[in-house]
């Protein structure tokens, strides 16, 4: 059934929201103030046509927009987009009773994303390589992407050839591609096991094509060059498929905020440290204890520190902080500064321990405003004061948002 809807506002995922007699209806790719013709299906609708367009509607820069599920808001004017994204963070904080000072959004430029998680598969007609359509397993075979670094986009034909060589069935699989200082690092998941001549053919292809490394399901198949990424001026060799911040400039911005806030701390804890995004930079000024649950990631951090120069002492600990957070007693015994950067689920139990501690300077980094707000509420209830919150856009044209919150706890009077 189709109908005429008037869009009142944007939802948290970037869909236009229309208020109807039956409740809210969510219309992807519709903007506030627009009158649209939509195909209705309960609370969700598909945009058929725009009858009265918003003055904020712009031409999307990508031919795949609207089909590819990667972007939600290429059609929204830039200033309005930035305001909407910042407001997501403000609203999340407000929902927890936090009226914190929130900076303007740090923008993300096109053609800067250094990693891509493609879906790939072989078919009778050839190779599909791209991103899933929204709410679908259908692969949109991409020919361009204004998010990605040119080095990745220019390599799409090569990556299709690689897909054809490594696929052991017609089932779809993941192809994670990361731009590094040494070339592209490719990590396949679920493509199947390579044996004998097929494996040798893939090795020869990778060497010939100039890729830095190929791994399949965590096993390094061939590594002609060490795929190095930089944490400041320290080279890090990440394990296959390791988590990295999506945009190098955004990472540098967040690290700069964290470093400046913790500059007075002599001994810093880096929790959920990954491969050392913050720890290795902080070690220029402070001693650092880095804690991470992934053994391969923490080993990469440790190796980078040992080969680095001019760093203060860095110690590492493999520890699942969701199961066994650092206690307030452990924190008070050693640290006067702390940064934590958990996955999207946040760090509720760890935040409860930090809240009970006397660590003076805390930086909270998050890719989820909702769980960030929850964790900040815990810290504020424990006596911390939020001094600044900075939204950082490294997921351009999507509803996803990074943020850095800086907190201090007053010294106890003796």
CSV table of N, CA and C in Angstrom, one decimal, residues 209-293:
chain,number,residue,atom,x,y,z
A,209,UNK,N,51.1,-9.1,-7.6
A,209,UNK,CA,50.2,-7.9,-7.6
A,209,UNK,C,50.6,-6.8,-6.7
A,210,UNK,N,51.6,-7.1,-5.8
A,210,UNK,CA,52.1,-6.1,-4.9
A,210,UNK,C,51.3,-5.9,-3.6
A,211,UNK,N,50.4,-6.8,-3.3
A,211,UNK,CA,49.7,-6.8,-2.0
A,211,UNK,C,50.7,-7.0,-0.9
A,212,UNK,N,50.5,-6.4,0.3
A,212,UNK,CA,51.4,-6.6,1.4
A,212,UNK,C,51.2,-7.9,2.1
A,213,UNK,N,50.0,-8.3,2.3
A,213,UNK,CA,49.7,-9.6,3.0
A,213,UNK,C,48.3,-10.1,2.6
A,214,UNK,N,48.2,-11.4,2.6
A,214,UNK,CA,46.9,-12.1,2.5
A,214,UNK,C,46.8,-13.1,3.6
A,215,UNK,N,45.7,-13.1,4.4
A,215,UNK,CA,45.4,-14.1,5.4
A,215,UNK,C,44.0,-14.6,5.2
A,216,UNK,N,43.8,-15.8,5.5
A,216,UNK,CA,42.5,-16.4,5.4
A,216,UNK,C,42.1,-17.0,6.8
A,217,UNK,N,41.0,-16.6,7.3
A,217,UNK,CA,40.6,-17.1,8.7
A,217,UNK,C,41.7,-17.0,9.7
A,218,UNK,N,42.4,-15.9,9.7
A,218,UNK,CA,43.5,-15.7,10.6
A,218,UNK,C,44.9,-16.3,10.3
A,219,UNK,N,44.9,-17.2,9.3
A,219,UNK,CA,46.2,-17.8,8.9
A,219,UNK,C,46.8,-16.9,7.8
A,220,UNK,N,48.1,-16.6,8.0
A,220,UNK,CA,48.8,-15.8,7.0
A,220,UNK,C,49.2,-16.7,5.8
A,221,UNK,N,48.6,-16.5,4.6
A,221,UNK,CA,48.9,-17.3,3.5
A,221,UNK,C,50.3,-16.9,2.9
A,222,UNK,N,50.4,-15.6,2.8
A,222,UNK,CA,51.7,-15.0,2.2
A,222,UNK,C,51.8,-13.6,2.7
A,223,UNK,N,53.0,-13.2,3.0
A,223,UNK,CA,53.3,-11.8,3.5
A,223,UNK,C,54.5,-11.3,2.8
A,224,UNK,N,54.4,-10.8,1.5
A,224,UNK,CA,55.6,-10.3,0.8
A,224,UNK,C,56.2,-9.1,1.5
A,225,UNK,N,55.4,-8.3,2.2
A,225,UNK,CA,55.9,-7.1,2.9
A,225,UNK,C,55.1,-6.9,4.2
A,226,UNK,N,55.8,-6.5,5.2
A,226,UNK,CA,55.1,-6.3,6.5
A,226,UNK,C,54.1,-5.1,6.4
A,227,UNK,N,52.8,-5.4,6.6
A,227,UNK,CA,51.8,-4.3,6.5
A,227,UNK,C,51.8,-3.4,7.7
A,228,UNK,N,52.6,-2.4,7.7
A,228,UNK,CA,52.8,-1.5,8.8
A,228,UNK,C,51.8,-0.3,8.8
A,229,UNK,N,51.3,0.0,10.0
A,229,UNK,CA,50.5,1.2,10.2
A,229,UNK,C,51.2,2.0,11.3
A,230,UNK,N,50.9,3.3,11.3
A,230,UNK,CA,51.6,4.2,12.2
A,230,UNK,C,50.7,4.6,13.4
A,231,UNK,N,51.3,4.5,14.6
A,231,UNK,CA,50.6,5.0,15.8
A,231,UNK,C,51.5,6.2,16.1
A,232,UNK,N,51.1,7.4,15.6
A,232,UNK,CA,52.0,8.5,15.7
A,232,UNK,C,53.2,8.3,14.8
A,233,UNK,N,54.4,8.2,15.4
A,233,UNK,CA,55.6,7.9,14.6
A,233,UNK,C,56.2,6.6,14.9
A,234,UNK,N,55.3,5.7,15.5
A,234,UNK,CA,55.8,4.3,15.8
A,234,UNK,C,55.1,3.4,14.9
A,235,UNK,N,55.9,2.5,14.2
A,235,UNK,CA,55.3,1.5,13.3
A,235,UNK,C,54.8,0.3,14.0
A,236,UNK,N,53.6,-0.1,13.6
A,236,UNK,CA,52.9,-1.2,14.3
A,236,UNK,C,52.6,-2.2,13.2
A,237,UNK,N,52.9,-3.5,13.4
A,237,UNK,CA,52.5,-4.6,12.5
A,237,UNK,C,51.3,-5.3,13.1
A,238,UNK,N,50.1,-4.9,12.7
A,238,UNK,CA,48.9,-5.5,13.3
A,238,UNK,C,48.7,-6.9,12.9
A,239,UNK,N,48.0,-7.7,13.7
A,239,UNK,CA,47.7,-9.1,13.3
A,239,UNK,C,46.6,-9.1,12.2
A,240,UNK,N,46.5,-10.2,11.5
A,240,UNK,CA,45.5,-10.2,10.4
A,240,UNK,C,44.1,-9.9,10.9
A,241,UNK,N,43.4,-9.0,10.2
A,241,UNK,CA,42.0,-8.6,10.6
A,241,UNK,C,41.9,-7.8,11.9
A,242,UNK,N,43.0,-7.2,12.3
A,242,UNK,CA,43.0,-6.5,13.6
A,242,UNK,C,42.1,-5.2,13.5
A,243,UNK,N,41.5,-4.8,14.6
A,243,UNK,CA,40.7,-3.6,14.6
A,243,UNK,C,41.7,-2.4,14.5
A,244,UNK,N,41.3,-1.5,13.6
A,244,UNK,CA,42.0,-0.2,13.5
A,244,UNK,C,40.9,0.9,13.4
A,245,UNK,N,41.2,2.1,13.8
A,245,UNK,CA,40.3,3.2,13.6
A,245,UNK,C,40.2,3.4,12.1
A,246,UNK,N,39.0,3.7,11.6
A,246,UNK,CA,38.7,3.7,10.2
A,246,UNK,C,39.4,4.7,9.4
A,247,UNK,N,39.7,5.9,10.0
A,247,UNK,CA,40.3,7.0,9.3
A,247,UNK,C,41.5,7.5,10.1
A,248,UNK,N,42.6,7.6,9.4
A,248,UNK,CA,43.9,8.0,10.1
A,248,UNK,C,43.8,9.4,10.7
A,249,UNK,N,43.2,10.3,10.0
A,249,UNK,CA,43.1,11.7,10.6
A,249,UNK,C,42.2,11.7,11.8
A,250,UNK,N,41.1,11.0,11.8
A,250,UNK,CA,40.2,10.9,13.0
A,250,UNK,C,41.0,10.3,14.1
A,251,UNK,N,41.7,9.2,13.9
A,251,UNK,CA,42.5,8.6,14.9
A,251,UNK,C,43.5,9.6,15.5
A,252,UNK,N,44.2,10.4,14.7
A,252,UNK,CA,45.1,11.4,15.2
A,252,UNK,C,44.4,12.5,16.0
A,253,UNK,N,43.2,12.9,15.6
A,253,UNK,CA,42.5,13.9,16.3
A,253,UNK,C,42.1,13.3,17.7
A,254,UNK,N,41.6,12.1,17.8
A,254,UNK,CA,41.3,11.5,19.1
A,254,UNK,C,42.5,11.3,20.0
A,255,UNK,N,43.6,10.9,19.4
A,255,UNK,CA,44.8,10.7,20.2
A,255,UNK,C,45.3,12.0,20.7
A,256,UNK,N,45.2,13.0,19.9
A,256,UNK,CA,45.7,14.4,20.3
A,256,UNK,C,44.9,14.9,21.5
A,257,UNK,N,43.5,14.7,21.5
A,257,UNK,CA,42.7,15.0,22.6
A,257,UNK,C,43.0,14.3,23.9
A,258,UNK,N,43.2,13.0,23.7
A,258,UNK,CA,43.5,12.1,24.9
A,258,UNK,C,44.9,12.5,25.4
A,259,UNK,N,45.9,12.7,24.5
A,259,UNK,CA,47.2,13.0,25.0
A,259,UNK,C,47.3,14.3,25.7
A,260,UNK,N,46.6,15.3,25.2
A,260,UNK,CA,46.6,16.6,25.9
A,260,UNK,C,45.9,16.5,27.3
A,261,UNK,N,44.9,15.8,27.4
A,261,UNK,CA,44.2,15.7,28.6
A,261,UNK,C,45.0,14.9,29.7
A,262,UNK,N,45.8,13.9,29.2
A,262,UNK,CA,46.5,13.1,30.2
A,262,UNK,C,48.0,13.6,30.3
A,263,UNK,N,48.3,14.8,29.8
A,263,UNK,CA,49.7,15.3,29.8
A,263,UNK,C,50.3,15.4,31.2
A,264,UNK,N,49.5,15.6,32.2
A,264,UNK,CA,50.0,15.8,33.5
A,264,UNK,C,50.2,14.5,34.3
A,265,UNK,N,49.7,13.4,33.7
A,265,UNK,CA,49.7,12.1,34.3
A,265,UNK,C,51.1,11.4,34.1
A,266,UNK,N,51.7,10.9,35.2
A,266,UNK,CA,53.0,10.3,35.1
A,266,UNK,C,52.8,8.8,34.7
A,267,UNK,N,51.7,8.2,35.2
A,267,UNK,CA,51.5,6.8,34.9
A,267,UNK,C,50.1,6.6,34.4
A,268,UNK,N,49.9,6.1,33.3
A,268,UNK,CA,48.6,6.0,32.6
A,268,UNK,C,48.2,4.6,32.3
A,269,UNK,N,46.9,4.2,32.5
A,269,UNK,CA,46.4,3.0,32.1
A,269,UNK,C,45.6,3.2,30.8
A,270,UNK,N,45.9,2.3,29.8
A,270,UNK,CA,45.2,2.3,28.5
A,270,UNK,C,44.4,1.0,28.5
A,271,UNK,N,43.0,1.1,28.7
A,271,UNK,CA,42.2,-0.1,28.8
A,271,UNK,C,41.5,-0.3,27.4
A,272,UNK,N,41.4,-1.6,27.0
A,272,UNK,CA,40.9,-1.9,25.7
A,272,UNK,C,41.9,-1.3,24.7
A,273,UNK,N,43.2,-1.6,24.9
A,273,UNK,CA,44.3,-0.9,24.2
A,273,UNK,C,44.5,-1.3,22.7
A,274,UNK,N,43.9,-2.4,22.3
A,274,UNK,CA,44.1,-2.8,20.9
A,274,UNK,C,45.6,-3.0,20.6
A,275,UNK,N,46.0,-2.5,19.4
A,275,UNK,CA,47.4,-2.6,18.9
A,275,UNK,C,48.2,-1.4,19.4
A,276,UNK,N,47.6,-0.5,20.2
A,276,UNK,CA,48.4,0.6,20.7
A,276,UNK,C,48.1,2.0,20.2
A,277,UNK,N,46.9,2.2,19.6
A,277,UNK,CA,46.5,3.5,19.1
A,277,UNK,C,46.8,4.6,20.0
A,278,UNK,N,46.5,4.5,21.3
A,278,UNK,CA,46.8,5.5,22.3
A,278,UNK,C,48.0,5.2,23.1
A,279,UNK,N,48.3,4.0,23.5
A,279,UNK,CA,49.4,3.7,24.4
A,279,UNK,C,50.7,4.1,23.8
A,280,UNK,N,51.0,3.8,22.5
A,280,UNK,CA,52.3,4.2,22.0
A,280,UNK,C,52.5,5.7,21.8
A,281,UNK,N,51.4,6.4,21.6
A,281,UNK,CA,51.5,7.9,21.6
A,281,UNK,C,51.7,8.4,23.0
A,282,UNK,N,50.9,7.9,23.9
A,282,UNK,CA,51.0,8.4,25.3
A,282,UNK,C,52.4,8.1,25.9
A,283,UNK,N,53.1,7.1,25.4
A,283,UNK,CA,54.4,6.7,26.0
A,283,UNK,C,55.5,7.7,25.7
A,284,UNK,N,55.2,8.7,24.8
A,284,UNK,CA,56.2,9.8,24.6
A,284,UNK,C,56.3,10.6,25.9
A,285,UNK,N,55.2,10.6,26.7
A,285,UNK,CA,55.1,11.5,27.8
A,285,UNK,C,55.0,10.8,29.2
A,286,UNK,N,54.4,9.7,29.2
A,286,UNK,CA,54.0,9.0,30.4
A,286,UNK,C,54.4,7.5,30.3
A,287,UNK,N,54.6,6.9,31.5
A,287,UNK,CA,54.6,5.4,31.5
A,287,UNK,C,53.2,4.9,31.3
A,288,UNK,N,53.1,3.8,30.6
A,288,UNK,CA,51.8,3.3,30.2
A,288,UNK,C,51.7,1.8,30.5
A,289,UNK,N,50.5,1.4,31.1
A,289,UNK,CA,50.2,0.0,31.2
A,289,UNK,C,49.0,-0.2,30.3
A,290,UNK,N,49.2,-1.1,29.3
A,290,UNK,CA,48.2,-1.3,28.3
A,290,UNK,C,47.5,-2.7,28.5
A,291,UNK,N,46.2,-2.7,28.6
A,291,UNK,CA,45.4,-3.9,28.9
A,291,UNK,C,44.5,-4.2,27.7
A,292,UNK,N,44.5,-5.4,27.3
A,292,UNK,CA,43.7,-5.8,26.1
A,292,UNK,C,43.4,-7.3,26.2
A,293,UNK,N,42.2,-7.7,25.7
A,293,UNK,CA,41.8,-9.1,25.8
A,293,UNK,C,42.3,-9.9,24.7
